[in-house]
CSV table of C-alpha atoms and ligand atoms in Angstrom, one decimal:
chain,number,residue,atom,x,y,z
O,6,UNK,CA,-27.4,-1.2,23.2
O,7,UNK,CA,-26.5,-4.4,22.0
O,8,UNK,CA,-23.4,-3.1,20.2
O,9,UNK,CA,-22.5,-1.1,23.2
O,10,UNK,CA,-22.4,-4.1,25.0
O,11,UNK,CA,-20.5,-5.8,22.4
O,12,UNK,CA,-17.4,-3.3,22.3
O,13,UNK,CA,-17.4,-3.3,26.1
O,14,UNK,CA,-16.7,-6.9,25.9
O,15,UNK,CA,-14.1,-6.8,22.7
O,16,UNK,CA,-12.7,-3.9,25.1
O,17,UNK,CA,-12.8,-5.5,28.2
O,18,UNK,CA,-11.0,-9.1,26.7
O,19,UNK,CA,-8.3,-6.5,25.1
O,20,UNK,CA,-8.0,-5.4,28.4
O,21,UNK,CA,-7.1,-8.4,30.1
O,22,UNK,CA,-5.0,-9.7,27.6
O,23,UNK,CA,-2.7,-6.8,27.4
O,24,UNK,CA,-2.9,-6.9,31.3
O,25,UNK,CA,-1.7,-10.4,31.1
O,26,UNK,CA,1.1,-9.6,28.4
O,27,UNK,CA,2.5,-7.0,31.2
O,28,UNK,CA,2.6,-9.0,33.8
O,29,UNK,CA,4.2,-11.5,31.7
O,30,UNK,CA,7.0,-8.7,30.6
O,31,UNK,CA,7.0,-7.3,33.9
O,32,UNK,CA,10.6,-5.8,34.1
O,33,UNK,CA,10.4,-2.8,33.8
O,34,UNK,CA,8.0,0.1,34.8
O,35,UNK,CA,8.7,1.8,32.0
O,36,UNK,CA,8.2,1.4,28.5
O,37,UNK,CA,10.8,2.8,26.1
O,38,UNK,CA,10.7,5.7,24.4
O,39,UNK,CA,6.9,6.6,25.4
O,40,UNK,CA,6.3,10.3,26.8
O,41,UNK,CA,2.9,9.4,27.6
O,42,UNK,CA,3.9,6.7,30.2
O,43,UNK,CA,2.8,8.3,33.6
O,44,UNK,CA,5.2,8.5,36.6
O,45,UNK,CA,3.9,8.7,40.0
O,46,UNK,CA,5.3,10.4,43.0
O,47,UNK,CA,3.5,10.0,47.0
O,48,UNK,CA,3.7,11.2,50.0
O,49,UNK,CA,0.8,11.2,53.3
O,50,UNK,CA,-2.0,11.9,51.5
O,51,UNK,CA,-0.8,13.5,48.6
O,52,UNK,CA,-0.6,11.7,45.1
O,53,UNK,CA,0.7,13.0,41.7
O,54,UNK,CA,1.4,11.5,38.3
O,55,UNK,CA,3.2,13.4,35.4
O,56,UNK,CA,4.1,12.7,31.8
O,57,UNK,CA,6.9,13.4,29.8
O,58,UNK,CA,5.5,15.4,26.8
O,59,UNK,CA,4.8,18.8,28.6
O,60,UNK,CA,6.2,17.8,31.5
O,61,UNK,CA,2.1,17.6,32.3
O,62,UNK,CA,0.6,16.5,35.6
O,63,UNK,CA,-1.9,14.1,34.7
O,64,UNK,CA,-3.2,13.8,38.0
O,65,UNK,CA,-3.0,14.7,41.7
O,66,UNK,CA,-5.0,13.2,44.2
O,67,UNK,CA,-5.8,14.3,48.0
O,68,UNK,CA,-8.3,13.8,50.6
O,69,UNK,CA,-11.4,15.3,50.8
O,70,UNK,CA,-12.7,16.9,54.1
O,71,UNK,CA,-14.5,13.0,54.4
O,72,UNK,CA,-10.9,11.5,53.7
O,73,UNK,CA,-11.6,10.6,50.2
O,74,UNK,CA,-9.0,11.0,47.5
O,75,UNK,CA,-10.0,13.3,45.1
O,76,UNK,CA,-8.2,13.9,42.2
O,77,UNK,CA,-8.5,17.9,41.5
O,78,UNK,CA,-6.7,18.7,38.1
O,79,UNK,CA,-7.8,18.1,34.7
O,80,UNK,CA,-6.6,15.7,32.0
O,81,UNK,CA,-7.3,13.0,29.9
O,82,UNK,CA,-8.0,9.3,31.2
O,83,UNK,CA,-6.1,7.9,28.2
O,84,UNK,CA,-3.1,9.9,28.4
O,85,UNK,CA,-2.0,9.9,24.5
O,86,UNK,CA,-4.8,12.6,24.3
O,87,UNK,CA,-2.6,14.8,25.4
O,88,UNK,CA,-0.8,15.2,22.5
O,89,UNK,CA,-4.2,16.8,20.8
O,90,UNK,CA,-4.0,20.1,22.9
O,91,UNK,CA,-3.5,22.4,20.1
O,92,UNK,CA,-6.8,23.5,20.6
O,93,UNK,CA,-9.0,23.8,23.7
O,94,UNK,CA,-8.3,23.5,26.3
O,95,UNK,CA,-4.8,24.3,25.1
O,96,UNK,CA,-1.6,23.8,27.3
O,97,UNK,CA,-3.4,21.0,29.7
O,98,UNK,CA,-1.7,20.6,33.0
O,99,UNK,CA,1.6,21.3,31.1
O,100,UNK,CA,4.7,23.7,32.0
O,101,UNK,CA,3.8,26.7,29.3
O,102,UNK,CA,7.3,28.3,27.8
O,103,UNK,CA,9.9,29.6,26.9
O,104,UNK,CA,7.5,32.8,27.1
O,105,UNK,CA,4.8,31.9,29.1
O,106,UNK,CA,1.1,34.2,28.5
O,107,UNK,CA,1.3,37.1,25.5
O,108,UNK,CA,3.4,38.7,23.9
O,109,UNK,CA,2.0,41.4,21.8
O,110,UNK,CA,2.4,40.8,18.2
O,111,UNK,CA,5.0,37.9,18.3
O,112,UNK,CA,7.3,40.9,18.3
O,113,UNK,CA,10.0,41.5,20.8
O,114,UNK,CA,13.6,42.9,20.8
O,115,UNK,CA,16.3,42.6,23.2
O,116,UNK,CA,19.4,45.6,23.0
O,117,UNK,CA,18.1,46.3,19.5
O,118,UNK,CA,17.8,42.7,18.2
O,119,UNK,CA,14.4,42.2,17.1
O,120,UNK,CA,12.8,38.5,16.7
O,121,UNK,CA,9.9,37.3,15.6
O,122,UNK,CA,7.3,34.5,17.3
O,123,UNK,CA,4.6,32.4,15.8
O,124,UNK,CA,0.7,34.2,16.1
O,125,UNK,CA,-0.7,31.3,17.3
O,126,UNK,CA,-3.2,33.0,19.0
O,127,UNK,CA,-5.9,34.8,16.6
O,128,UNK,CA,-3.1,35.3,14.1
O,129,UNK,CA,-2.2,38.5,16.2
O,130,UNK,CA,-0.5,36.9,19.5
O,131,UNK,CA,2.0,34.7,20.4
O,132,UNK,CA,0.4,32.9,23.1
O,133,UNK,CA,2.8,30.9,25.6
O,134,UNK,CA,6.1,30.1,23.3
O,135,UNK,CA,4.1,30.0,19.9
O,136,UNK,CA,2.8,27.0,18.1
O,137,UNK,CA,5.4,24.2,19.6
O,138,UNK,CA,5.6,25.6,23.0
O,139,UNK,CA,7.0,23.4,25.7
O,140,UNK,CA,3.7,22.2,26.2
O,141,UNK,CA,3.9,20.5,23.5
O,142,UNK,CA,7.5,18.5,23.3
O,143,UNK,CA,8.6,15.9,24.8
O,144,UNK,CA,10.8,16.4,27.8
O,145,UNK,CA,13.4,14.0,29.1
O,146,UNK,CA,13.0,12.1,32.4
O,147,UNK,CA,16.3,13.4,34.6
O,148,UNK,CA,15.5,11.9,37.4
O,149,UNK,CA,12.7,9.6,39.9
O,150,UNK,CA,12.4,9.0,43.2
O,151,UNK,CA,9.6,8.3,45.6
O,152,UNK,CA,8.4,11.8,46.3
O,153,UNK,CA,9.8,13.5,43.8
O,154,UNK,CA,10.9,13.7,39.6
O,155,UNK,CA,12.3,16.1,37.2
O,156,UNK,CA,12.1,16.9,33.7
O,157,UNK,CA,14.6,18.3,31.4
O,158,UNK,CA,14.6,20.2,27.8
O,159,UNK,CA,16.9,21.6,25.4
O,160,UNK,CA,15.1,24.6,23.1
O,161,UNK,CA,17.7,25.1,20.4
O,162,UNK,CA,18.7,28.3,19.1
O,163,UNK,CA,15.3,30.0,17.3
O,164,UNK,CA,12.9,27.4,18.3
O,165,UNK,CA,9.8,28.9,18.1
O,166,UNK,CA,11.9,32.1,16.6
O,167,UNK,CA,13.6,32.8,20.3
O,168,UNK,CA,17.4,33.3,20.5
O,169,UNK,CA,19.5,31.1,22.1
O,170,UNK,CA,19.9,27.5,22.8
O,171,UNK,CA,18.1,27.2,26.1
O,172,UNK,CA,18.3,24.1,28.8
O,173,UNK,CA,15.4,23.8,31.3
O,174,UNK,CA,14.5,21.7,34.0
O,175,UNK,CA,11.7,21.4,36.0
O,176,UNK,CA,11.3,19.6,39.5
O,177,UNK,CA,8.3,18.0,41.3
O,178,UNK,CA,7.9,16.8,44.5
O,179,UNK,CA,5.3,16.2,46.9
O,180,UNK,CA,5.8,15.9,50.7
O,181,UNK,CA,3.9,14.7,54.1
O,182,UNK,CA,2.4,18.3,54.5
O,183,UNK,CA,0.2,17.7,51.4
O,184,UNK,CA,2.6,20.3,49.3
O,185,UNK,CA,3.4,20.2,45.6
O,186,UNK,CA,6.6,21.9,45.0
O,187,UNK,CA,7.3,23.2,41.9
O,188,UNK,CA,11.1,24.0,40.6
O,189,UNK,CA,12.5,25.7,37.0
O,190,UNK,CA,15.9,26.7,36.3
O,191,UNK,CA,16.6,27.7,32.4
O,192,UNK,CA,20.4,28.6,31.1
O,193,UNK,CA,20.2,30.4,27.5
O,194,UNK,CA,23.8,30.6,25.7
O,195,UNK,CA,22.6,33.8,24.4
O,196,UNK,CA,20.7,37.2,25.2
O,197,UNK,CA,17.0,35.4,25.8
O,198,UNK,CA,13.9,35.8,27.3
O,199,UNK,CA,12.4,33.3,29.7
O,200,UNK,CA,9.1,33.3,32.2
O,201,UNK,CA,8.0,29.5,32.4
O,202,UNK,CA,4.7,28.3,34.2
O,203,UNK,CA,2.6,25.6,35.1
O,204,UNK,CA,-0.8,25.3,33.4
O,205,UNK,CA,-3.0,23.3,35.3
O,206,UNK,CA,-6.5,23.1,35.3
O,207,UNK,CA,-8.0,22.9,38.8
O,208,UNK,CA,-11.6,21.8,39.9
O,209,UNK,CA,-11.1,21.3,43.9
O,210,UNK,CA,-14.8,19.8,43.9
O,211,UNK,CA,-13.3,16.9,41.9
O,212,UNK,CA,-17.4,17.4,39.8
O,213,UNK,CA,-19.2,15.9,42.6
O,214,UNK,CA,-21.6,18.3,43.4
O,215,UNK,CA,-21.4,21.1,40.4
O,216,UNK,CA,-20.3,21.3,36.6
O,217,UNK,CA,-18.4,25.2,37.5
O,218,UNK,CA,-16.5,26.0,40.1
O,219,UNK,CA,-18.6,29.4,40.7
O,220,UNK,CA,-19.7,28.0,44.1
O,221,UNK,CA,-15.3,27.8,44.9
O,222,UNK,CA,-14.1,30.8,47.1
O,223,UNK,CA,-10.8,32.7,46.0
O,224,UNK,CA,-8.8,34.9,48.0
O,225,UNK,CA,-6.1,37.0,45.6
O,226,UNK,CA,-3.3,39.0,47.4
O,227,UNK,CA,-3.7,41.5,45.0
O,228,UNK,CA,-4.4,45.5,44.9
O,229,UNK,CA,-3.5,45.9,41.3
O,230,UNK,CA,-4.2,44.4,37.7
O,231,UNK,CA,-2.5,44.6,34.7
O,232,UNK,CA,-4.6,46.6,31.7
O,233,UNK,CA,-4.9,45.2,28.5
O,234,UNK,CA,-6.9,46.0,25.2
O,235,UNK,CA,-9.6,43.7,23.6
O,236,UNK,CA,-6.9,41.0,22.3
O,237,UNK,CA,-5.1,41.0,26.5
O,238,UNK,CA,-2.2,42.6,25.7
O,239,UNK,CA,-1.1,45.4,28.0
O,240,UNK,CA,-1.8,48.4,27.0
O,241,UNK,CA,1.0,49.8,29.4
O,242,UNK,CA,-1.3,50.7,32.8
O,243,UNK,CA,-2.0,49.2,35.9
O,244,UNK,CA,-5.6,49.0,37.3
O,245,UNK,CA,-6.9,48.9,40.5
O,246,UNK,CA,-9.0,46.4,41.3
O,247,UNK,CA,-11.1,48.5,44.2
O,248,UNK,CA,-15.0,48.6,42.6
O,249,UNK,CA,-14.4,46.0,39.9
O,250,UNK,CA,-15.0,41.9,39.4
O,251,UNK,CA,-11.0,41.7,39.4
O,252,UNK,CA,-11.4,42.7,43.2
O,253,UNK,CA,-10.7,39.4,45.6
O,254,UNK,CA,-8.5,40.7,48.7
O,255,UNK,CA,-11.9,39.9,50.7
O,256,UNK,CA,-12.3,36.1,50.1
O,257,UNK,CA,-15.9,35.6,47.3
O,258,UNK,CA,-17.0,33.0,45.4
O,259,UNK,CA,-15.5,33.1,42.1
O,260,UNK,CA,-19.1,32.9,40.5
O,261,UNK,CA,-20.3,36.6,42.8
O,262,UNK,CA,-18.8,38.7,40.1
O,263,UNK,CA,-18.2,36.3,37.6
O,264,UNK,CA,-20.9,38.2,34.6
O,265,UNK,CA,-18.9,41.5,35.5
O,266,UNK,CA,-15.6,40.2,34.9
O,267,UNK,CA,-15.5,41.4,31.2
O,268,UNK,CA,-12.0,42.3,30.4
O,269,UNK,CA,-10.7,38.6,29.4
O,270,UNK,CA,-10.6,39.5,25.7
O,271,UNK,CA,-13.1,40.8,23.2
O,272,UNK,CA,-16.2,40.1,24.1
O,273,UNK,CA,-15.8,37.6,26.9
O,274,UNK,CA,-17.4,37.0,30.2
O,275,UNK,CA,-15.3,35.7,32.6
O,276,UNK,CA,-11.5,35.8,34.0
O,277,UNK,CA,-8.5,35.9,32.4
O,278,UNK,CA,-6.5,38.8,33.8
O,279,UNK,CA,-3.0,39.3,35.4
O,280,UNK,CA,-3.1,40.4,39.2
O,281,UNK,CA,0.2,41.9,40.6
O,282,UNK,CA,1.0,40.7,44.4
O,283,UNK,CA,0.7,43.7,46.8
O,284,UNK,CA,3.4,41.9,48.7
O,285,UNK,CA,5.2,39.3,46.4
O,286,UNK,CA,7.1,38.0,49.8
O,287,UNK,CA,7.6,34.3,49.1
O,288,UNK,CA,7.0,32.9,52.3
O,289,UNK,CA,3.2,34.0,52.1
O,290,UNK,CA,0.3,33.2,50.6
O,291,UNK,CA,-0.6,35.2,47.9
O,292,UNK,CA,-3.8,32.8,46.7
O,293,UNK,CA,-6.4,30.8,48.6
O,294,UNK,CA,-8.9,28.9,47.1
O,295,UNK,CA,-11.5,26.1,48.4
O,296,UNK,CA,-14.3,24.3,47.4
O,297,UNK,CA,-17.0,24.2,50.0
O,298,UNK,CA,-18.5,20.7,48.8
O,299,UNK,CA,-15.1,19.2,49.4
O,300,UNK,CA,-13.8,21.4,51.6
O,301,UNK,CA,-10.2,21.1,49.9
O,302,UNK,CA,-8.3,24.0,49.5
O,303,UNK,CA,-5.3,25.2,47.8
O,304,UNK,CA,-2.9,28.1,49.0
O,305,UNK,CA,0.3,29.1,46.5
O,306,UNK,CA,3.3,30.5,47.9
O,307,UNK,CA,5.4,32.1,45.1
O,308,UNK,CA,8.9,34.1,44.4
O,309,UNK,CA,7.5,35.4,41.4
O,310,UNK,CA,5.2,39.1,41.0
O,311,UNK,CA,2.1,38.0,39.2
O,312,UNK,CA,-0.2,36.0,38.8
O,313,UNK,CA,-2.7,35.0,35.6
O,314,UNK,CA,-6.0,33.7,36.9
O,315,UNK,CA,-8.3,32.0,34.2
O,316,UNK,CA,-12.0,31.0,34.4
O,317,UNK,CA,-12.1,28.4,31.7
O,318,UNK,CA,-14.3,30.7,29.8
O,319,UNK,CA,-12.7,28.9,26.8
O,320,UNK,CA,-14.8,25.6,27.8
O,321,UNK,CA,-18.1,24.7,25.8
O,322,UNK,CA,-18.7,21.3,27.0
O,323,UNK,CA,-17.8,19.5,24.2
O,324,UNK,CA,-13.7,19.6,24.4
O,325,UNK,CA,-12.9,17.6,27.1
O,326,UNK,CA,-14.4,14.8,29.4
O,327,UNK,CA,-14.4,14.9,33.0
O,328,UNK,CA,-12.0,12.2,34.0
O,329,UNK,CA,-13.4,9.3,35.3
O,330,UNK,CA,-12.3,9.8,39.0
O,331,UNK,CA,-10.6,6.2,39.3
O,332,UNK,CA,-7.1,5.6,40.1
O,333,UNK,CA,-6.8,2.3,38.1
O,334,UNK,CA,-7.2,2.4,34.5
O,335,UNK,CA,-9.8,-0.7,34.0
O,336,UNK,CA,-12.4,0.5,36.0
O,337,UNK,CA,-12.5,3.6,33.9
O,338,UNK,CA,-13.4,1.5,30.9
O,339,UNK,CA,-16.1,-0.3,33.0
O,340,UNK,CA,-17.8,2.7,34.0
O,341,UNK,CA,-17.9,4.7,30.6
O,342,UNK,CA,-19.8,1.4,29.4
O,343,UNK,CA,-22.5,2.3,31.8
O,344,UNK,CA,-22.2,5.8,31.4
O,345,UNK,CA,-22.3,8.5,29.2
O,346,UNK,CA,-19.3,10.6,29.2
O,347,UNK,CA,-19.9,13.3,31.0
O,348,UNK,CA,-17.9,17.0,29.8
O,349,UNK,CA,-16.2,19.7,31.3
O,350,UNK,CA,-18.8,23.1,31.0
O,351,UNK,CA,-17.7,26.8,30.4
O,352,UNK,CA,-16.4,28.1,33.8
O,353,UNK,CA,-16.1,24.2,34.6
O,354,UNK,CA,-12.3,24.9,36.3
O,355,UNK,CA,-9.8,27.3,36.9
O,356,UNK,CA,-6.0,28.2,36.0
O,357,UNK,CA,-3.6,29.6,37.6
O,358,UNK,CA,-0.3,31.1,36.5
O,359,UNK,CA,2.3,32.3,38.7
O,360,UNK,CA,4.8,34.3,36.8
O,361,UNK,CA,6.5,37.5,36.0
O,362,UNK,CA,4.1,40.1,34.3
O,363,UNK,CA,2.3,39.7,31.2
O,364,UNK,CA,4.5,41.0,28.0
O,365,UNK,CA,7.2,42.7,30.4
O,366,UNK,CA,9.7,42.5,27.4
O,367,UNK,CA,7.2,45.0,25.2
O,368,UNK,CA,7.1,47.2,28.3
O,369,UNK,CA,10.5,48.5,29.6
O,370,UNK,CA,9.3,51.4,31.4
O,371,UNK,CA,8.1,48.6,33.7
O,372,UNK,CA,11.6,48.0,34.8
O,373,UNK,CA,13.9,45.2,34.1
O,374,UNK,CA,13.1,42.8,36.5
O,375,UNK,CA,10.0,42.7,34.8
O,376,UNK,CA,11.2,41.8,30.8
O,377,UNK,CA,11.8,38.4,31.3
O,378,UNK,CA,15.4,38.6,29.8
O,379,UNK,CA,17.3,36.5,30.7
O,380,UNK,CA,21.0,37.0,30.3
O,381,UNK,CA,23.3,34.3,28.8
O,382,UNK,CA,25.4,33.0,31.4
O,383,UNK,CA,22.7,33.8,34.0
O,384,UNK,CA,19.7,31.6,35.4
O,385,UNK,CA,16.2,31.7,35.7
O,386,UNK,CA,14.7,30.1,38.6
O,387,UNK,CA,11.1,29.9,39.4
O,388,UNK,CA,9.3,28.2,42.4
O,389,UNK,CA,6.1,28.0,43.3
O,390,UNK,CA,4.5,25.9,46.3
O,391,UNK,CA,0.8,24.4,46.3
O,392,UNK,CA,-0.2,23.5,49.7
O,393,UNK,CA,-3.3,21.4,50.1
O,394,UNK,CA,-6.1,21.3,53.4
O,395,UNK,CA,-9.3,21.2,54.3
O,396,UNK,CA,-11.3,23.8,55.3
O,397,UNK,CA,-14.7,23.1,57.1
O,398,UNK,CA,-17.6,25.4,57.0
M,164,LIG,C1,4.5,43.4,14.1
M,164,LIG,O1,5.0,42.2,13.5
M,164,LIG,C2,5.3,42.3,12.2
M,164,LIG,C3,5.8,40.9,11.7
M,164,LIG,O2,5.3,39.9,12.4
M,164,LIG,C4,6.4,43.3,12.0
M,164,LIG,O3,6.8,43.4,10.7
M,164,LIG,C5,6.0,44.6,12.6
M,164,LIG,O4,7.1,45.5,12.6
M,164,LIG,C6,5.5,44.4,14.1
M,164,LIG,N1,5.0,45.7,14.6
M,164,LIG,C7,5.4,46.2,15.7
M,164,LIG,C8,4.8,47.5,16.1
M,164,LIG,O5,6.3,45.7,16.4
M,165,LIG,C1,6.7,13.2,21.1
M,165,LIG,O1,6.6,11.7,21.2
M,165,LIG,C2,5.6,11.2,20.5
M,165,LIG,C3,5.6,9.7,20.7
M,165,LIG,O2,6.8,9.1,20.6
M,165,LIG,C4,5.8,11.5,19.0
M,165,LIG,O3,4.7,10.9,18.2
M,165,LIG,C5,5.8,13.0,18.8
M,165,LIG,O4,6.1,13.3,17.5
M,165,LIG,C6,6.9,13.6,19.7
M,165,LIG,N1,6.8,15.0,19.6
M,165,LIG,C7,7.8,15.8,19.2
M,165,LIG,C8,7.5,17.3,19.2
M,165,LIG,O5,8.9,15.4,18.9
């Protein structure tokens, strides 16, 4: 106790002394050359901060249904964790690429050409653009203003063993109708493939009430799944989600069928599945999901076909610790000196991946529109729209 007590202080003087030496060198916002500096965009009640390695949204805060901001997505309080995702929970709030999800055995060809990707994943998949995906670089800053930012990166030719020297951007912004807009656009100077997401981890309960988000309520606008073996790589078929735990066109708590849901991998429990949009009309909502503690929900309107829906099956509470639910930094280090650091649990959050289908380039019979090729000279764009409310039971 007494030691506790003793590095609290040590911390705490730290603390004001490197608060003092910024406000002494207070010229700039930004300190040079550090990805890990966060950048904050607002609008009416709507509040999100984003670092430059991954692109990663470190934090987005909205009301709750008692007007209290909550912030919803995962992350780590001291952001120069971030740089540790390798593991679990890999790709943390980060814009996944230049392949987003699988493909099967890090093997792909485009007229012919075949190329090899990392196997990050079990040694037998390459999972979201191999072992230094965009997740994990350092993106450049383009651009700031008050309700918005963007990101750029150049992927030279064979990063990660894909062709092509590729630029990418990606834009955020945030507006009075509690929206977060999402924005990519990628240019290859050769033959490539691209399908680029964002991975955030949601909890819309903010941990107030409950460790898992089994208690949220999902709505998927989705007839069809995509089938894959025991390592989730398609094996070429579509399911249909009629009489099975992959079935949420009825709105249901995502904990109802939660021990059912059994094709996320060998032997797993939980979601991780791809769901093609009955109707992938932009303009509508393809997902709903709310948390009746909070009553915050999230809708995501989308151009693209599929989505990838995740149950954080892949948590053990142990990997990551539930952020401390302040906005300013010091009073986070004040609170974890009274309390034990509390950690995110299996099924603890949720992820949600709007994209094009899972390992289209290993499927042509699919159709093209589906491989994720994308042709030098042409551009991929990608947009995706979270809209936040509240929804009282
Ligand atoms: C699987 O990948 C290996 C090398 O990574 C390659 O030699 C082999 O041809 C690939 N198999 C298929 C079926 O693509
Ligand atoms: C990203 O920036 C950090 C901090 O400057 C650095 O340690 C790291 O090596 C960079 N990552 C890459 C992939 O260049």
């Amino acid at each position: 106790m007494q030691k506790i007590h003793g590095y609290c202080r040590i911390t705490m003087v730290a603390l004001l002394t490197l608060a003092t030496l910024l406000v002494a060198g207070l010229t700039s916002a930004k300190p040079a050359n550090d990805p890990f500096h966060k950048h904050t965009i607002r609008a009416e009640g709507i509040e999100a901060s984003f670092i430059e390695y991954g692109a990663t949204i470190t934090n987005l805060w909205v009301n709750d249904k008692e007007g209290t901001p909550r912030d919803i997505v995962l992350g780590w309080d001291d952001t120069t964790q971030f740089n540790l995702q390798a593991g679990v929970p890999g790709f943390l709030g980060a814009v996944v690429g230049r392949y987003a999800n699988r493909i099967g055995n890090g093997t792909f060809s485009i007229d012919g050409n075949v190329f090899h990707t990392p196997l990050n994943e079990k040694d037998i998949t390459t999972l979201h653009g191999g072992d230094m995906g965009f997740n994990r670089l350092n993106w450049t800053l383009l651009d700031k203003g008050k309700d918005e930012i963007s990101f750029g990166l150049t992927s030279p030719d064979g990063d990660e063993g894909f062709p092509g020297t590729a630029d990418v951007t990606v834009k955020y912004k945030v507006n009075d109708n509690q929206e977060w807009h999402v924005s990519y656009e990628a240019t290859s100077d050769k033959d490539t493939i691209m399908m680029l997401s964002q991975h955030t981890y949601w909890n819309l309960d903010a941990y107030t009430t409950s460790d898992t988000v089994e208690d949220h309520v999902m709505q998927i606008a989705s007839d069809q799944f995509i089938k894959t073996n025991g390592d989730l790589i398609p094996n070429g078929e579509f399911g249909d989600v009629g009489d099975t735990a992959l079935d949420f066109r009825t709105p249901k708590p995502i904990g109802q069928d939660l021990m059912e849901a059994t094709e996320c991998g060998f032997d797993c429990v939980g979601y991780d599945n791809a769901w093609i949009f009955s109707d992938p009309d932009p303009e509508k909502d393809q997902v709903t999901v709310y948390a009746p503690s909070t009553g915050i929900q999230l809708s995501i309107k989308t151009d693209q076909p599929a989505l990838q829906f995740y149950s954080c099956g892949g948590l053990d509470g142990t990997a990551l610790p539930v952020k401390s639910g302040k906005k300013h930094h010091h009073r986070k280090h004040e609170r974890r000196c009274e309390k034990e650091t509390r950690y995110v649990q299996k099924y603890g959050c949720f992820v949600l991946e709007t994209e094009n289908y899972i390992d289209g380039i290993n499927n042509p019979a699919w159709g093209q529109e589906y491989s994720g090729i994308l042709r030098a000279g042409d551009t991929y764009t990608h947009s995706a729209v979270y809209t936040f409310s509240i929804r009282n039971e």
